mmCIF file of C-alpha atoms in Angstrom:
data_model
loop_
_atom_site.group_PDB
_atom_site.id
_atom_site.type_symbol
_atom_site.label_atom_id
_atom_site.label_comp_id
_atom_site.label_asym_id
_atom_site.label_seq_id
_atom_site.Cartn_x
_atom_site.Cartn_y
_atom_site.Cartn_z
ATOM 1 C CA GLY N 210 -13.851 8.100 -2.746
ATOM 2 C CA GLU N 211 -11.033 7.597 -5.284
ATOM 3 C CA SER N 212 -11.816 6.382 -8.000
ATOM 4 C CA VAL N 213 -9.312 3.643 -7.963
ATOM 5 C CA GLY N 214 -11.397 0.325 -9.683
ATOM 6 C CA LEU N 215 -11.248 2.108 -13.016
ATOM 7 C CA HIS N 216 -9.821 -0.109 -15.389
ATOM 8 C CA LEU N 217 -8.782 -2.817 -12.524
ATOM 9 C CA PRO N 218 -9.648 -7.126 -13.066
ATOM 10 C CA THR N 219 -12.928 -6.765 -11.400
ATOM 11 C CA LEU N 220 -14.825 -10.272 -9.490
ATOM 12 C CA SER N 221 -18.157 -9.933 -9.585
ATOM 13 C CA VAL N 222 -19.380 -12.855 -6.610
ATOM 14 C CA GLN N 223 -22.726 -13.630 -4.539
ATOM 15 C CA GLU N 224 -22.737 -12.984 -1.023
ATOM 16 C CA GLY N 225 -21.490 -16.021 0.395
ATOM 17 C CA ASP N 226 -19.812 -17.684 -2.250
ATOM 18 C CA ASN N 227 -16.167 -18.239 -2.008
ATOM 19 C CA SER N 228 -14.059 -15.694 -3.428
ATOM 20 C CA ILE N 229 -10.721 -16.351 -4.452
ATOM 21 C CA ILE N 230 -8.451 -13.569 -6.177
ATOM 22 C CA ASN N 231 -5.306 -14.406 -7.647
ATOM 23 C CA CYS N 232 -2.019 -12.501 -8.263
ATOM 24 C CA ALA N 233 1.071 -13.746 -10.670
ATOM 25 C CA TYR N 234 4.639 -12.454 -8.907
ATOM 26 C CA SER N 235 7.213 -11.064 -10.813
ATOM 27 C CA ASN N 236 10.387 -11.883 -8.341
ATOM 28 C CA SER N 237 11.394 -16.062 -7.932
ATOM 29 C CA ALA N 238 13.649 -14.190 -4.769
ATOM 30 C CA SER N 239 10.719 -12.512 -2.964
ATOM 31 C CA ASP N 240 10.463 -13.518 0.575
ATOM 32 C CA TYR N 241 7.484 -12.451 1.798
ATOM 33 C CA PHE N 242 3.705 -11.497 0.489
ATOM 34 C CA ILE N 243 1.277 -9.673 1.618
ATOM 35 C CA TRP N 244 -2.384 -9.126 0.747
ATOM 36 C CA TYR N 245 -3.989 -6.209 1.654
ATOM 37 C CA LYS N 246 -7.979 -4.219 0.860
ATOM 38 C CA GLN N 247 -8.383 -0.519 -0.291
ATOM 39 C CA GLU N 248 -11.690 0.755 0.462
ATOM 40 C CA SER N 249 -12.589 3.556 -1.945
ATOM 41 C CA GLY N 250 -10.741 6.810 -0.518
ATOM 42 C CA LYS N 251 -9.230 5.109 2.155
ATOM 43 C CA GLY N 252 -5.769 3.601 2.308
ATOM 44 C CA PRO N 253 -4.517 -0.097 1.956
ATOM 45 C CA GLN N 254 -5.311 -2.358 5.442
ATOM 46 C CA PHE N 255 -3.604 -5.794 6.102
ATOM 47 C CA ILE N 256 -5.864 -8.473 5.833
ATOM 48 C CA ILE N 257 -2.619 -11.237 5.914
ATOM 49 C CA ASP N 258 0.858 -12.480 4.619
ATOM 50 C CA ILE N 259 2.920 -15.593 3.779
ATOM 51 C CA ARG N 260 6.156 -15.998 4.322
ATOM 52 C CA SER N 261 8.130 -18.688 0.985
ATOM 53 C CA ASN N 262 9.079 -21.220 3.667
ATOM 54 C CA MET N 263 5.243 -21.414 3.485
ATOM 55 C CA ASP N 264 2.578 -22.554 0.589
ATOM 56 C CA LYS N 265 -0.501 -21.598 3.228
ATOM 57 C CA ARG N 266 -1.584 -19.804 5.793
ATOM 58 C CA GLN N 267 -5.073 -18.905 7.426
ATOM 59 C CA GLY N 268 -6.654 -16.405 8.926
ATOM 60 C CA GLN N 269 -10.410 -15.188 9.925
ATOM 61 C CA ARG N 270 -12.088 -16.464 7.432
ATOM 62 C CA VAL N 271 -9.201 -15.962 4.507
ATOM 63 C CA THR N 272 -6.262 -18.197 2.907
ATOM 64 C CA VAL N 273 -3.376 -17.228 1.057
ATOM 65 C CA LEU N 274 -2.190 -19.996 -1.085
ATOM 66 C CA LEU N 275 1.637 -19.264 -2.354
ATOM 67 C CA ASN N 276 2.907 -21.645 -5.047
ATOM 68 C CA LYS N 277 6.634 -20.533 -5.682
ATOM 69 C CA THR N 278 6.929 -22.868 -9.088
ATOM 70 C CA VAL N 279 4.991 -20.977 -10.808
ATOM 71 C CA LYS N 280 5.121 -17.715 -8.645
ATOM 72 C CA HIS N 281 1.533 -17.197 -8.031
ATOM 73 C CA LEU N 282 -0.163 -16.059 -4.734
ATOM 74 C CA SER N 283 -4.086 -16.175 -4.457
ATOM 75 C CA LEU N 284 -6.355 -15.413 -1.634
ATOM 76 C CA GLN N 285 -9.946 -16.895 -0.648
ATOM 77 C CA ILE N 286 -12.157 -15.627 1.309
ATOM 78 C CA ALA N 287 -15.041 -17.737 2.719
ATOM 79 C CA ALA N 288 -18.615 -16.637 3.288
ATOM 80 C CA THR N 289 -17.868 -13.555 0.952
ATOM 81 C CA GLN N 290 -19.679 -10.724 2.826
ATOM 82 C CA PRO N 291 -20.690 -7.506 0.666
ATOM 83 C CA GLY N 292 -18.092 -6.213 3.212
ATOM 84 C CA ASP N 293 -15.900 -7.365 1.742
ATOM 85 C CA SER N 294 -16.225 -5.232 -1.268
ATOM 86 C CA ALA N 295 -12.983 -3.106 -2.469
ATOM 87 C CA VAL N 296 -9.850 -3.668 -4.308
ATOM 88 C CA TYR N 297 -7.636 -6.464 -3.136
ATOM 89 C CA PHE N 298 -4.142 -6.000 -3.801
ATOM 90 C CA CYS N 299 -0.995 -8.522 -3.592
ATOM 91 C CA ALA N 300 2.590 -7.208 -2.702
ATOM 92 C CA GLU N 301 6.255 -9.154 -2.684
ATOM 93 C CA ASN N 302 8.781 -8.628 -0.954
ATOM 94 C CA ASN N 303 12.668 -8.333 -2.177
ATOM 95 C CA LYS N 304 14.673 -5.740 -1.299
ATOM 96 C CA GLY N 305 14.547 -5.556 2.491
ATOM 97 C CA TYR N 306 13.488 -2.963 4.154
ATOM 98 C CA SER N 307 9.620 -3.834 3.427
ATOM 99 C CA THR N 308 10.245 -1.597 0.010
ATOM 100 C CA LEU N 309 6.887 -3.893 -0.904
ATOM 101 C CA THR N 310 6.318 -4.081 -4.581
ATOM 102 C CA PHE N 311 2.348 -4.210 -5.592
ATOM 103 C CA GLY N 312 0.734 -5.623 -8.322
ATOM 104 C CA LYS N 313 -1.850 -3.833 -10.375
ATOM 105 C CA GLY N 314 -5.095 -4.801 -8.220
ATOM 106 C CA THR N 315 -8.505 -6.382 -8.577
ATOM 107 C CA MET N 316 -11.750 -4.882 -7.506
ATOM 108 C CA LEU N 317 -14.251 -7.665 -5.952
ATOM 109 C CA LEU N 318 -17.950 -6.537 -6.216
ATOM 110 C CA VAL N 319 -20.034 -8.569 -3.259
ATOM 111 C CA SER N 320 -23.931 -8.864 -4.625
ATOM 112 C CA PRO N 321 -26.821 -9.256 -1.657
ATOM 113 C CA SER A 20 -0.825 1.247 19.896
ATOM 114 C CA GLN A 21 0.073 2.520 16.902
ATOM 115 C CA THR A 22 -1.127 4.879 14.652
ATOM 116 C CA ILE A 23 -0.699 7.489 11.949
ATOM 117 C CA HIS A 24 -1.934 10.338 10.656
ATOM 118 C CA GLN A 25 -1.347 12.073 7.547
ATOM 119 C CA TRP A 26 -2.093 14.953 6.385
ATOM 120 C CA PRO A 27 -4.280 17.581 4.657
ATOM 121 C CA ALA A 28 -6.387 14.249 3.484
ATOM 122 C CA THR A 29 -7.158 16.220 0.230
ATOM 123 C CA LEU A 30 -5.581 19.635 -1.338
ATOM 124 C CA VAL A 31 -6.571 21.119 -5.148
ATOM 125 C CA GLN A 32 -3.620 22.719 -6.265
ATOM 126 C CA PRO A 33 -1.938 24.965 -9.530
ATOM 127 C CA VAL A 34 0.115 24.355 -12.226
ATOM 128 C CA GLY A 35 3.350 25.323 -10.805
ATOM 129 C CA SER A 36 2.339 25.992 -6.574
ATOM 130 C CA PRO A 37 4.642 24.496 -3.604
ATOM 131 C CA LEU A 38 3.359 21.015 -1.993
ATOM 132 C CA SER A 39 3.616 19.963 1.630
ATOM 133 C CA LEU A 40 2.186 16.334 3.183
ATOM 134 C CA GLU A 41 2.909 15.484 6.421
ATOM 135 C CA CYS A 42 2.708 12.567 8.123
ATOM 136 C CA THR A 43 2.853 11.367 11.742
ATOM 137 C CA VAL A 44 3.749 7.898 13.330
ATOM 138 C CA GLU A 45 2.549 7.474 17.047
ATOM 139 C CA GLY A 46 3.613 4.791 19.837
ATOM 140 C CA THR A 47 6.094 2.916 18.177
ATOM 141 C CA SER A 48 10.025 4.376 17.775
ATOM 142 C CA ASN A 49 12.209 3.870 14.770
ATOM 143 C CA PRO A 50 10.668 3.364 12.427
ATOM 144 C CA ASN A 51 10.812 3.006 8.817
ATOM 145 C CA LEU A 52 8.521 5.457 7.087
ATOM 146 C CA TYR A 53 7.601 5.302 3.441
ATOM 147 C CA TRP A 54 5.797 7.471 0.357
ATOM 148 C CA TYR A 55 3.650 5.522 -2.011
ATOM 149 C CA ARG A 56 2.027 7.308 -4.818
ATOM 150 C CA GLN A 57 -1.390 5.329 -5.945
ATOM 151 C CA ALA A 58 -2.609 7.186 -9.993
ATOM 152 C CA ALA A 59 -6.419 6.066 -10.405
ATOM 153 C CA GLY A 60 -6.859 2.348 -11.099
ATOM 154 C CA ARG A 61 -3.126 0.976 -10.225
ATOM 155 C CA GLY A 62 -1.684 -0.562 -7.951
ATOM 156 C CA LEU A 63 0.606 1.553 -5.084
ATOM 157 C CA GLN A 64 4.517 3.064 -6.753
ATOM 158 C CA LEU A 65 7.467 3.657 -4.077
ATOM 159 C CA LEU A 66 8.810 7.043 -4.126
ATOM 160 C CA PHE A 67 10.539 7.232 -1.268
ATOM 161 C CA TYR A 68 11.831 4.755 2.334
ATOM 162 C CA SER A 69 13.581 6.346 5.408
ATOM 163 C CA VAL A 70 15.009 4.356 8.067
ATOM 164 C CA GLY A 71 16.243 6.759 10.383
ATOM 165 C CA ILE A 72 15.990 10.590 10.969
ATOM 166 C CA GLY A 73 17.468 12.659 7.810
ATOM 167 C CA GLN A 74 18.038 9.349 5.648
ATOM 168 C CA ILE A 75 15.901 8.843 2.600
ATOM 169 C CA SER A 76 15.768 7.123 -0.350
ATOM 170 C CA SER A 77 14.593 7.660 -2.771
ATOM 171 C CA GLU A 78 12.707 4.600 -5.202
ATOM 172 C CA VAL A 79 11.744 6.603 -8.616
ATOM 173 C CA PRO A 80 13.580 10.265 -9.973
ATOM 174 C CA GLN A 81 10.735 12.164 -9.725
ATOM 175 C CA ASN A 82 9.504 16.382 -9.066
ATOM 176 C CA LEU A 83 9.004 15.560 -5.621
ATOM 177 C CA SER A 84 11.234 15.094 -2.634
ATOM 178 C CA ALA A 85 11.243 13.619 0.492
ATOM 179 C CA SER A 86 12.179 14.916 4.510
ATOM 180 C CA ARG A 87 11.963 13.171 7.668
ATOM 181 C CA PRO A 88 12.906 15.577 10.468
ATOM 182 C CA GLN A 89 11.802 13.910 13.522
ATOM 183 C CA ASP A 90 12.369 9.853 14.075
ATOM 184 C CA ARG A 91 8.268 10.220 13.569
ATOM 185 C CA GLN A 92 7.859 12.423 10.917
ATOM 186 C CA PHE A 93 7.728 12.105 7.378
ATOM 187 C CA ILE A 94 7.415 15.417 5.122
ATOM 188 C CA LEU A 95 6.888 14.904 1.189
ATOM 189 C CA SER A 96 7.110 18.423 -1.226
ATOM 190 C CA SER A 97 7.574 19.862 -4.524
ATOM 191 C CA LYS A 98 8.931 22.805 -5.223
ATOM 192 C CA LYS A 99 6.534 23.379 -8.662
ATOM 193 C CA LEU A 100 3.568 20.465 -8.861
ATOM 194 C CA LEU A 101 3.396 19.634 -12.584
ATOM 195 C CA LEU A 102 -0.232 17.432 -13.726
ATOM 196 C CA SER A 103 1.210 14.450 -13.575
ATOM 197 C CA ASP A 104 1.741 14.972 -9.256
ATOM 198 C CA SER A 105 -2.124 14.309 -8.955
ATOM 199 C CA GLY A 106 -3.142 11.296 -7.762
ATOM 200 C CA PHE A 107 -4.092 9.952 -4.413
ATOM 201 C CA TYR A 108 -0.487 9.636 -1.521
ATOM 202 C CA LEU A 109 -0.372 7.243 0.508
ATOM 203 C CA CYS A 110 2.715 7.708 4.352
ATOM 204 C CA ALA A 111 2.888 3.970 5.802
ATOM 205 C CA TRP A 112 5.807 3.103 8.551
ATOM 206 C CA SER A 113 6.910 -0.493 9.661
ATOM 207 C CA SER A 114 9.442 -1.809 12.357
ATOM 208 C CA LEU A 115 10.846 -4.757 10.729
ATOM 209 C CA ILE A 116 12.271 -5.425 7.590
ATOM 210 C CA ALA A 117 10.239 -7.689 5.357
ATOM 211 C CA GLY A 118 7.944 -6.991 8.095
ATOM 212 C CA GLU A 119 4.269 -5.777 7.583
ATOM 213 C CA LEU A 120 3.488 -1.682 5.948
ATOM 214 C CA PHE A 121 0.197 -0.015 7.947
ATOM 215 C CA PHE A 122 -0.747 3.024 5.883
ATOM 216 C CA GLY A 123 -2.537 6.228 6.907
ATOM 217 C CA GLU A 124 -5.323 7.215 5.736
ATOM 218 C CA GLY A 125 -4.344 9.137 2.305
ATOM 219 C CA SER A 126 -3.528 12.186 1.101
ATOM 220 C CA ARG A 127 -5.750 12.736 -2.740
ATOM 221 C CA LEU A 128 -3.609 15.653 -4.852
ATOM 222 C CA THR A 129 -5.563 17.252 -8.012
ATOM 223 C CA VAL A 130 -2.873 19.589 -9.943
ATOM 224 C CA LEU A 131 -4.857 22.148 -12.114
#
């Protein structure tokens, strides 16, 4: 598959643990943020999004936190499972037309 | 439901040869369409986006071009491939400004 994991920051957790993946974004004018999950050799899949008028949003087993003061975004995954192993990207939008700017990604490795 | 298809999934081409990657979206009208490239171990770089038939915006100068001959068809081309064109190419669509992107499964290009 695609070797997107090389040279990426890696977070290793045990199955059942909670995972926190962090992202620093660059543009204080960004008003929309998304987390994507990418499995090896596949296209990114949407996980959760948040707009800049919010600081927290929850989904199923996932929570996104936005701190606009320090331009920081985090993804929390509860009760991490082996199927959560993938590369996770944050993305920000500040240009309109969904021209998202992606971070470099973090590889999450979940051990059973 | 909406679906996005891109092909070929894998391509090995010699330097100097032409390229054509195709992407089609089904189940929606007037989508915004995008081509991203992902080098190994890196994030996604936006190459082109289109908000309508015949309209193409280029984000980075390069050896590639894009065309949108039909509402739901997006093509990535090159007349002469370079070694540096190798990568994982992703097509995506969105229906909203500053909204979620939906990605295809990707096309892995290796230029030898």
